[in-house]
PDB file of C-alpha atoms in Angstrom:
ATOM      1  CA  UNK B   1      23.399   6.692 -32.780  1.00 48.00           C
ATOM      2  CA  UNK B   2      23.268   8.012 -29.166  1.00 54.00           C
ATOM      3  CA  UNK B   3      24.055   6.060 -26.281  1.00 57.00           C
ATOM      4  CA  UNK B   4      20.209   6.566 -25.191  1.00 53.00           C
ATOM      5  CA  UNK B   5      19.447   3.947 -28.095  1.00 50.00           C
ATOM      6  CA  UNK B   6      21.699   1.263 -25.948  1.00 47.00           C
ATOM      7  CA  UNK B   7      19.592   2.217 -22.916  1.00 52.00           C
ATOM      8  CA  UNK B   8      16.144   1.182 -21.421  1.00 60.00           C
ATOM      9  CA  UNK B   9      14.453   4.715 -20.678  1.00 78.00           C
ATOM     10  CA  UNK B  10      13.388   4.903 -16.771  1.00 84.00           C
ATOM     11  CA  UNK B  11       9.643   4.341 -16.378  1.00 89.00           C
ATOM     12  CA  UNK B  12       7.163   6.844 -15.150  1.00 94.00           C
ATOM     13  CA  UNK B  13       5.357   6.814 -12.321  1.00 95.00           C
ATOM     14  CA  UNK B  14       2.354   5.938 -14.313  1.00 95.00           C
ATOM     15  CA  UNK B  15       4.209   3.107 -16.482  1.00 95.00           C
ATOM     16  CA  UNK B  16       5.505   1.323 -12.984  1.00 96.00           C
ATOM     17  CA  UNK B  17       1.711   1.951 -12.285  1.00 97.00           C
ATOM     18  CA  UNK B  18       0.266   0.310 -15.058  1.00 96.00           C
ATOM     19  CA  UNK B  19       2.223  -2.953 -15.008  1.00 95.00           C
ATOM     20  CA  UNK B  20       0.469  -3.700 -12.442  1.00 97.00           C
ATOM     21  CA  UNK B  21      -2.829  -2.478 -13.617  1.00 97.00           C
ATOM     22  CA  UNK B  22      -3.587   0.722 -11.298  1.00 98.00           C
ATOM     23  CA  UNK B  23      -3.769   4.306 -11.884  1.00 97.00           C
ATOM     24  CA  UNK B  24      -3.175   6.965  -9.471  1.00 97.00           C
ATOM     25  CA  UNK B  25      -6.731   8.717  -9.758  1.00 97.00           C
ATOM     26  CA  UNK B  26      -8.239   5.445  -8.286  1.00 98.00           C
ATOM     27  CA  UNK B  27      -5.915   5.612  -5.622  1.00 98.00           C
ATOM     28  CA  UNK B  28      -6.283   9.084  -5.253  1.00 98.00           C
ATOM     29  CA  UNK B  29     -10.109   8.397  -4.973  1.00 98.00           C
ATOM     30  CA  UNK B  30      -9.255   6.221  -1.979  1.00 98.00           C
ATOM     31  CA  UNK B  31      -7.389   8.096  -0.095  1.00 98.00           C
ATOM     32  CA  UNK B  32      -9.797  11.099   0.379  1.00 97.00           C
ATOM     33  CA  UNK B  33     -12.639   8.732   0.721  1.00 97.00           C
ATOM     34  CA  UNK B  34     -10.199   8.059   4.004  1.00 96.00           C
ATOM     35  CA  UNK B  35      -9.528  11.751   4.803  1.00 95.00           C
ATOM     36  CA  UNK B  36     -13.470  12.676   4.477  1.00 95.00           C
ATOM     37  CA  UNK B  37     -13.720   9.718   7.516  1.00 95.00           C
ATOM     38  CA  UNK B  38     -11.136  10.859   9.361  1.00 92.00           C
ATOM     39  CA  UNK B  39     -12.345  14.023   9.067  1.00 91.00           C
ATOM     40  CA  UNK B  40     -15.853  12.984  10.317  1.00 93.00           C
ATOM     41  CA  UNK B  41     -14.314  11.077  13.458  1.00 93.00           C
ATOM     42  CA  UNK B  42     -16.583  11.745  16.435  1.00 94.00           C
ATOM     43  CA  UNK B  43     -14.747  14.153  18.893  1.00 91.00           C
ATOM     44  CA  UNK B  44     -15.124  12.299  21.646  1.00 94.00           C
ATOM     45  CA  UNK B  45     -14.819   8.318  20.171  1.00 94.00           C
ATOM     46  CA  UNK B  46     -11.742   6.390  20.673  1.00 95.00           C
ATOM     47  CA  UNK B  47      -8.716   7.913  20.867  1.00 93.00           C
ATOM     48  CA  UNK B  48      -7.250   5.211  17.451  1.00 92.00           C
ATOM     49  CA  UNK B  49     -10.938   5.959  15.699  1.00 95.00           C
ATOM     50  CA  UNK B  50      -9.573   8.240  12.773  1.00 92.00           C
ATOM     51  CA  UNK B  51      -7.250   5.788  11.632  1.00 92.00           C
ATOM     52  CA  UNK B  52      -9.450   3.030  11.619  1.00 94.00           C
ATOM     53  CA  UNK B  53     -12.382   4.824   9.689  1.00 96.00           C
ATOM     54  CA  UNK B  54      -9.650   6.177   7.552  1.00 95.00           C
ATOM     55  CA  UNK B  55      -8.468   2.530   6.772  1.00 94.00           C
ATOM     56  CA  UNK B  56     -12.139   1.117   6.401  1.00 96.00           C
ATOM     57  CA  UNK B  57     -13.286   3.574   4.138  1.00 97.00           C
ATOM     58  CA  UNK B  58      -9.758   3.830   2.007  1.00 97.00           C
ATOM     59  CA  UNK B  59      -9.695   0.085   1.809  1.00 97.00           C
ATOM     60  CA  UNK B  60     -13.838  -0.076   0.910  1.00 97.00           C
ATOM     61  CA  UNK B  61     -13.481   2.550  -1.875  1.00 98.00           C
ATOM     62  CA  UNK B  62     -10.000   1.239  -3.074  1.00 98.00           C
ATOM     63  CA  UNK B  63     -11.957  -2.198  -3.850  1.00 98.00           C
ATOM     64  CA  UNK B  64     -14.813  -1.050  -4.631  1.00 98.00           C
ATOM     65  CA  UNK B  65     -13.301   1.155  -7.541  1.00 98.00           C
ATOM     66  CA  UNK B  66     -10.630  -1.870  -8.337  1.00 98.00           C
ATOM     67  CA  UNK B  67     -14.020  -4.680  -8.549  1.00 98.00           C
ATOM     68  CA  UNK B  68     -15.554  -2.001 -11.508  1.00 98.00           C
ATOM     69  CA  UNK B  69     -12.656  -2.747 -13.206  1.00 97.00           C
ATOM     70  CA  UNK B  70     -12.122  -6.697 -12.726  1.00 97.00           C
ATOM     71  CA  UNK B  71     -10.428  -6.687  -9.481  1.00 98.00           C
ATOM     72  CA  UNK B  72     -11.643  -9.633  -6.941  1.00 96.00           C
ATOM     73  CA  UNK B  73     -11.962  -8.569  -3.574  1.00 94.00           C
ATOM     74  CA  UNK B  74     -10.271 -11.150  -0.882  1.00 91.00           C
ATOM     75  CA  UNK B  75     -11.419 -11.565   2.506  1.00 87.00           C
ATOM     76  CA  UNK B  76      -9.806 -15.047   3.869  1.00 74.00           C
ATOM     77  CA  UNK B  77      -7.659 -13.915   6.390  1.00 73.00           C
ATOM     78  CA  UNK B  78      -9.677 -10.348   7.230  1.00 80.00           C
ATOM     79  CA  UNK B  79      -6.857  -8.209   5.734  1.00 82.00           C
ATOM     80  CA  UNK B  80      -8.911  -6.328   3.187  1.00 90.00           C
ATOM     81  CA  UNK B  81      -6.936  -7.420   0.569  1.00 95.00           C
ATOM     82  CA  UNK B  82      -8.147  -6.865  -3.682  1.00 96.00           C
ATOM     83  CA  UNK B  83      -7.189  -9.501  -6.204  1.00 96.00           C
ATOM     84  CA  UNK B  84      -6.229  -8.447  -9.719  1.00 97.00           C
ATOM     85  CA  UNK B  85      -8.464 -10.511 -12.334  1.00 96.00           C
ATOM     86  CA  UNK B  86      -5.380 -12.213 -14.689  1.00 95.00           C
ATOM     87  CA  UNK B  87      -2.358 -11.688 -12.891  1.00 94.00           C
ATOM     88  CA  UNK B  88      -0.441 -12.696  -9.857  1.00 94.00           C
ATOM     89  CA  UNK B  89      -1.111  -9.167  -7.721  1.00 96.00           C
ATOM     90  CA  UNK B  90      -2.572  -8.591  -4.259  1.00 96.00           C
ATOM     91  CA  UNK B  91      -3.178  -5.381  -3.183  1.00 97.00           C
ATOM     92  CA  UNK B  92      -3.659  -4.082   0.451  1.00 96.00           C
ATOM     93  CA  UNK B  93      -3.016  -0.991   2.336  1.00 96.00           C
ATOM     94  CA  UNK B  94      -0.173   0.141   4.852  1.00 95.00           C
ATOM     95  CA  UNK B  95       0.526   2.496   7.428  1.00 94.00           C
ATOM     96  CA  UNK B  96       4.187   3.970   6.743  1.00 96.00           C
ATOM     97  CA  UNK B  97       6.054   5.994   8.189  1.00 96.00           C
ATOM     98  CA  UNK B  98       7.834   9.567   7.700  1.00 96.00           C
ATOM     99  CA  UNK B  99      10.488   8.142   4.738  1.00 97.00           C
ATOM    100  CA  UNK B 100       6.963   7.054   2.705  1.00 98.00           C
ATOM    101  CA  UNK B 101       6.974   8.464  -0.455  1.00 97.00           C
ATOM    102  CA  UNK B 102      10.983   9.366  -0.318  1.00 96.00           C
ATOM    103  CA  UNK B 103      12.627   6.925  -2.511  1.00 92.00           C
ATOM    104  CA  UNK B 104      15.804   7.542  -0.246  1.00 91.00           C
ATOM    105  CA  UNK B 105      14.764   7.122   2.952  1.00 96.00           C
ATOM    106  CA  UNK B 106      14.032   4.149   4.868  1.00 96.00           C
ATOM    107  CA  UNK B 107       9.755   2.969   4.813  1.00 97.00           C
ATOM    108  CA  UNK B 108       9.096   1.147   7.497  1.00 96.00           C
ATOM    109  CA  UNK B 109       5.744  -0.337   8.246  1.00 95.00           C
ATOM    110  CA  UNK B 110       4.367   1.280  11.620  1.00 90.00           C
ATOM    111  CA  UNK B 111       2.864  -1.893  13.015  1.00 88.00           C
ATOM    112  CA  UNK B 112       4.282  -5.869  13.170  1.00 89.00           C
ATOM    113  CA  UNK B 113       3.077  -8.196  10.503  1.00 87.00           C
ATOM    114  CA  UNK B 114       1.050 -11.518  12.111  1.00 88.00           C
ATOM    115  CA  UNK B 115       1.092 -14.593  10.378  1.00 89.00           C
ATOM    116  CA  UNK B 116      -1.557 -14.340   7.698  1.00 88.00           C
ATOM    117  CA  UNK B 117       0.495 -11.142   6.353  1.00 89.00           C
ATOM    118  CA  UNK B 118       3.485 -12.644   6.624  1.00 90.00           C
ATOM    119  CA  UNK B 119       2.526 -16.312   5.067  1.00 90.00           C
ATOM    120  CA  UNK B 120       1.155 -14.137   2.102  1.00 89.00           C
ATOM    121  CA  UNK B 121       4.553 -12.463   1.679  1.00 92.00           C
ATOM    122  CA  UNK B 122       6.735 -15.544   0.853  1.00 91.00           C
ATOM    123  CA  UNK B 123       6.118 -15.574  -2.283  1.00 90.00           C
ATOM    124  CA  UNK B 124       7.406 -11.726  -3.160  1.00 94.00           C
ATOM    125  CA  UNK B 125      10.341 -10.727  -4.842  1.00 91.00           C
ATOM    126  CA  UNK B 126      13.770 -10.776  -3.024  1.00 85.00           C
ATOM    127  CA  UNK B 127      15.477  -7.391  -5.072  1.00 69.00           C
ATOM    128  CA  UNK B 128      14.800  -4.444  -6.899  1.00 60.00           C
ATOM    129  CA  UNK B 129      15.582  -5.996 -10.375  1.00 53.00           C
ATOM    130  CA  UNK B 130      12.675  -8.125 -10.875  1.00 53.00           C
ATOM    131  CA  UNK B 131       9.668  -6.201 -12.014  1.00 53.00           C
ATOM    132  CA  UNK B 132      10.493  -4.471 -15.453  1.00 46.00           C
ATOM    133  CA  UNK B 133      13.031  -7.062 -16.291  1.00 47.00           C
ATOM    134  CA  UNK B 134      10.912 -10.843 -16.230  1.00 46.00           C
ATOM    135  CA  UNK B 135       7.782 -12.046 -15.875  1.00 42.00           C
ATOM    136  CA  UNK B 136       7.179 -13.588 -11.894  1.00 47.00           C
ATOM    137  CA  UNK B 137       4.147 -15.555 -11.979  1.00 43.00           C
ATOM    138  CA  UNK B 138       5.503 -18.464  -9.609  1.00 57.00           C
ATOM    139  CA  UNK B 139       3.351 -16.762  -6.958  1.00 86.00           C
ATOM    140  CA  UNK B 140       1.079 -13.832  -5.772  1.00 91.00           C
ATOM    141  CA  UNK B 141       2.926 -10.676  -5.012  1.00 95.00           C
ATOM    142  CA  UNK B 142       1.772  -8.979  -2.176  1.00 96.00           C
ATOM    143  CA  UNK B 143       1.389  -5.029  -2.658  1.00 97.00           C
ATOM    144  CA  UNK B 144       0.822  -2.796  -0.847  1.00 97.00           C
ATOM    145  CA  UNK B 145      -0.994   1.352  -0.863  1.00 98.00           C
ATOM    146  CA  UNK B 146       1.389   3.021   2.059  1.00 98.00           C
ATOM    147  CA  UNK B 147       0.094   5.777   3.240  1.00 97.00           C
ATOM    148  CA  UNK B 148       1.274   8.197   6.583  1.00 96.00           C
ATOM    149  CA  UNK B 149      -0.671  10.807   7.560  1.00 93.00           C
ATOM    150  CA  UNK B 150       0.989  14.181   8.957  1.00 91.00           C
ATOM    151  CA  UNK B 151      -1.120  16.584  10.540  1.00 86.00           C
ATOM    152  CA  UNK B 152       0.629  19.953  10.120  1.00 86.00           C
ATOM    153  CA  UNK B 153      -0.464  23.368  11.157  1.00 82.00           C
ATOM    154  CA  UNK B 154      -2.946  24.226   8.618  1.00 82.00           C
ATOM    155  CA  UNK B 155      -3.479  21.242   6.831  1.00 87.00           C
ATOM    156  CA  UNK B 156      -3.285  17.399   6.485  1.00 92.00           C
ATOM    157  CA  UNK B 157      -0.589  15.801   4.172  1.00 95.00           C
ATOM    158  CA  UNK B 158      -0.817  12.555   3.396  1.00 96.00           C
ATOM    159  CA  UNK B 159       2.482  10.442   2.052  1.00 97.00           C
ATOM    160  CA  UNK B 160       2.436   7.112   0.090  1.00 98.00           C
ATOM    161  CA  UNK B 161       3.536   4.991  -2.137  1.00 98.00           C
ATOM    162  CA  UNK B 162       2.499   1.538  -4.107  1.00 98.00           C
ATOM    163  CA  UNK B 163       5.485  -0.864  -2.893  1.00 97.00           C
ATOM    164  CA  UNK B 164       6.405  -4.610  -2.503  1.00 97.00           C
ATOM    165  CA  UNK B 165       7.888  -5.691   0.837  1.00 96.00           C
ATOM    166  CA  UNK B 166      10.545  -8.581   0.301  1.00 95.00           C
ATOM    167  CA  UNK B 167       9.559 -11.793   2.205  1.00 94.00           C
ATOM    168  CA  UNK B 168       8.617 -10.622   6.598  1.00 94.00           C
ATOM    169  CA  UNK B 169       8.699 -13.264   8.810  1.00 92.00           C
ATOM    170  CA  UNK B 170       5.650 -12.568  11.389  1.00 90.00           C
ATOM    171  CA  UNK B 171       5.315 -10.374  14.285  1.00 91.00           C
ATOM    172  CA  UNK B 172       7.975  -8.522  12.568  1.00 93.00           C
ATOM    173  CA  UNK B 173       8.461  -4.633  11.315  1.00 95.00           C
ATOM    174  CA  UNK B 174       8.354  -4.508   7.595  1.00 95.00           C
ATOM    175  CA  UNK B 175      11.421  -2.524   6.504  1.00 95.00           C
ATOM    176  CA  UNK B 176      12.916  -4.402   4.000  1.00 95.00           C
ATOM    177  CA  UNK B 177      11.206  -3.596   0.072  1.00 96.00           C
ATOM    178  CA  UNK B 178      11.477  -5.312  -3.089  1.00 95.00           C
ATOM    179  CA  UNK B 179      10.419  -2.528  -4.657  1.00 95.00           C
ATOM    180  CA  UNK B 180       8.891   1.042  -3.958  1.00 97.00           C
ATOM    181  CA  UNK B 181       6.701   3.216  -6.560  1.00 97.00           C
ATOM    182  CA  UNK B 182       7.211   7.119  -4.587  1.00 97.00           C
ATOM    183  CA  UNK B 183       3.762   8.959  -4.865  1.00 98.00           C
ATOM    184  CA  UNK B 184       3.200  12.440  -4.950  1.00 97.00           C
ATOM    185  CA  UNK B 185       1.611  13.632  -1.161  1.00 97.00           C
ATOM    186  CA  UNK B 186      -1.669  14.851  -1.129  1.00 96.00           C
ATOM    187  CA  UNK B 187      -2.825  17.876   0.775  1.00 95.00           C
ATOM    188  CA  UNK B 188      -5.744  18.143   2.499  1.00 93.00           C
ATOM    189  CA  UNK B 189      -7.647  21.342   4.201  1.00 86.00           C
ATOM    190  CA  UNK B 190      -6.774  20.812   8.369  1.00 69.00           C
ATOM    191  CA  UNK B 191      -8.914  17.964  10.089  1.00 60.00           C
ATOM    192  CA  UNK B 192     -10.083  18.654  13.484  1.00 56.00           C
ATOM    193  CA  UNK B 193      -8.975  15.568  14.644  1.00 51.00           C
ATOM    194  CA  UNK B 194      -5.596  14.860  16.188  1.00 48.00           C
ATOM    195  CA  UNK B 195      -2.779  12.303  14.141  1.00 47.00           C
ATOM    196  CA  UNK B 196      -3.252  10.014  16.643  1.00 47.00           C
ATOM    197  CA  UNK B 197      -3.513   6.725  15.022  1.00 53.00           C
ATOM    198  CA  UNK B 198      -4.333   2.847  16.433  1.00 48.00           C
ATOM    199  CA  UNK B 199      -3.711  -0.337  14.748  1.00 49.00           C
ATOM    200  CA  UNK B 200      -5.202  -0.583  11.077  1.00 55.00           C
ATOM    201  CA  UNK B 201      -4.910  -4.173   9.657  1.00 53.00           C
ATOM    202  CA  UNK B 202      -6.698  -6.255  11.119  1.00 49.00           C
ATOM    203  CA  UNK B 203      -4.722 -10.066  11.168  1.00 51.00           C
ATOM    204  CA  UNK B 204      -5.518 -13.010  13.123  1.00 42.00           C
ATOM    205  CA  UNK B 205      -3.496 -16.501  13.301  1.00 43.00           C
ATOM    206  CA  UNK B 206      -5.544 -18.484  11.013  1.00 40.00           C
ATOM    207  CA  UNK B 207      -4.490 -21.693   8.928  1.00 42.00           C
ATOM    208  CA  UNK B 208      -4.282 -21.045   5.889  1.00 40.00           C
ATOM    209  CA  UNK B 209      -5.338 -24.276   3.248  1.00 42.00           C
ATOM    210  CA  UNK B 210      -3.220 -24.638  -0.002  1.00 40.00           C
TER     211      UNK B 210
END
């Protein structure tokens, strides 16, 4: 008997996908259904316009693909947020930085959390352990797609990731993860507009009601 037969084999990509119910041509889906926006920015709009039709359209056909298969789309607190049907997962979206989708360096969210974010937070994991090992059901986890785009040369790559940010407090940077799922970047033929990027979340300070 091997010493492989004492160990838990390393999950794919896919099987940390799966357990919580996604698949990566859905999110795949999404993020070119951001990329054709982007792409279709008008040249002389807003200087933060591609990111924010990016974001609307990535988070519109993320939950739109996620509601044909059960998914619950949640819009209390105006973060475009997607509700899986039997378990305890939010989903949202992110804007990373240059370490998304590199398991070794450090993901930071580009933009500070408010309170709605943040109060939705408390209840994720605290380590890196958690996931694989037990069952958490004492509270939604809050996931999120991270994405970066990086406009090179001759074409568009976009990083990501599906990851878990421990616990924020608001109108803080998110840099600290429970746990991080590294995607494969997607390449895109060059946009004409330039990576220059304005707020994408949208959070106000609401109450929330337990």
């Amino acid at each position: 008997m091997t010493n492989a037969a004492f160990h838990k084999l390393t999950p794919t990509t896919e099987e940390k996908l799966a357990e919580l119910d996604l698949r990566l041509d859905v999110l795949d889906r999404a993020i070119a259904a951001g990329i054709d926006a982007r792409a279709a920015s008008p040249p002389f709009g807003p200087t933060n316009a591609p990111g924010l039709l990016d974001w609307i359209h990535r988070v519109g056909t993320l939950r739109q693909l996620l509601a044909a298969e059960g998914w619950q789309r949640l819009d209390h607190w105006n973060a475009g947020l997607v509700r899986h049907p039997s378990r305890p997962i939010l989903l949202g979206t992110l804007q990373g930085n240059r370490g998304t989708g590199s398991p070794d360096a450090p993901l930071r969210s580009d933009y500070a959390k408010g309170p709605a974010i943040a109060a939705m937070m408390r209840d994720n994991d605290h380590d890196q352990f958690a996931l694989f090992e037990n069952a958490r059901t004492e509270g939604l986890k809050l996931w999120f797609l991270v994405t970066y785009p990086l406009q090179l040369e001759d074409r568009l790559v976009v990083l990501r990731e599906v990851s878990q940010p421990e616990p924020t407090p608001q109108n803080q940077i998110i840099e600290r993860w429970a746990h991080r799922i590294p995607l494969p970047p997607m390449e895109f033929a060059q946009t004409r507009t330039p990576n220059v990027d304005g707020p994408e979340e949208v959070d106000f300070p609401v109450a929330l009601r337990r």
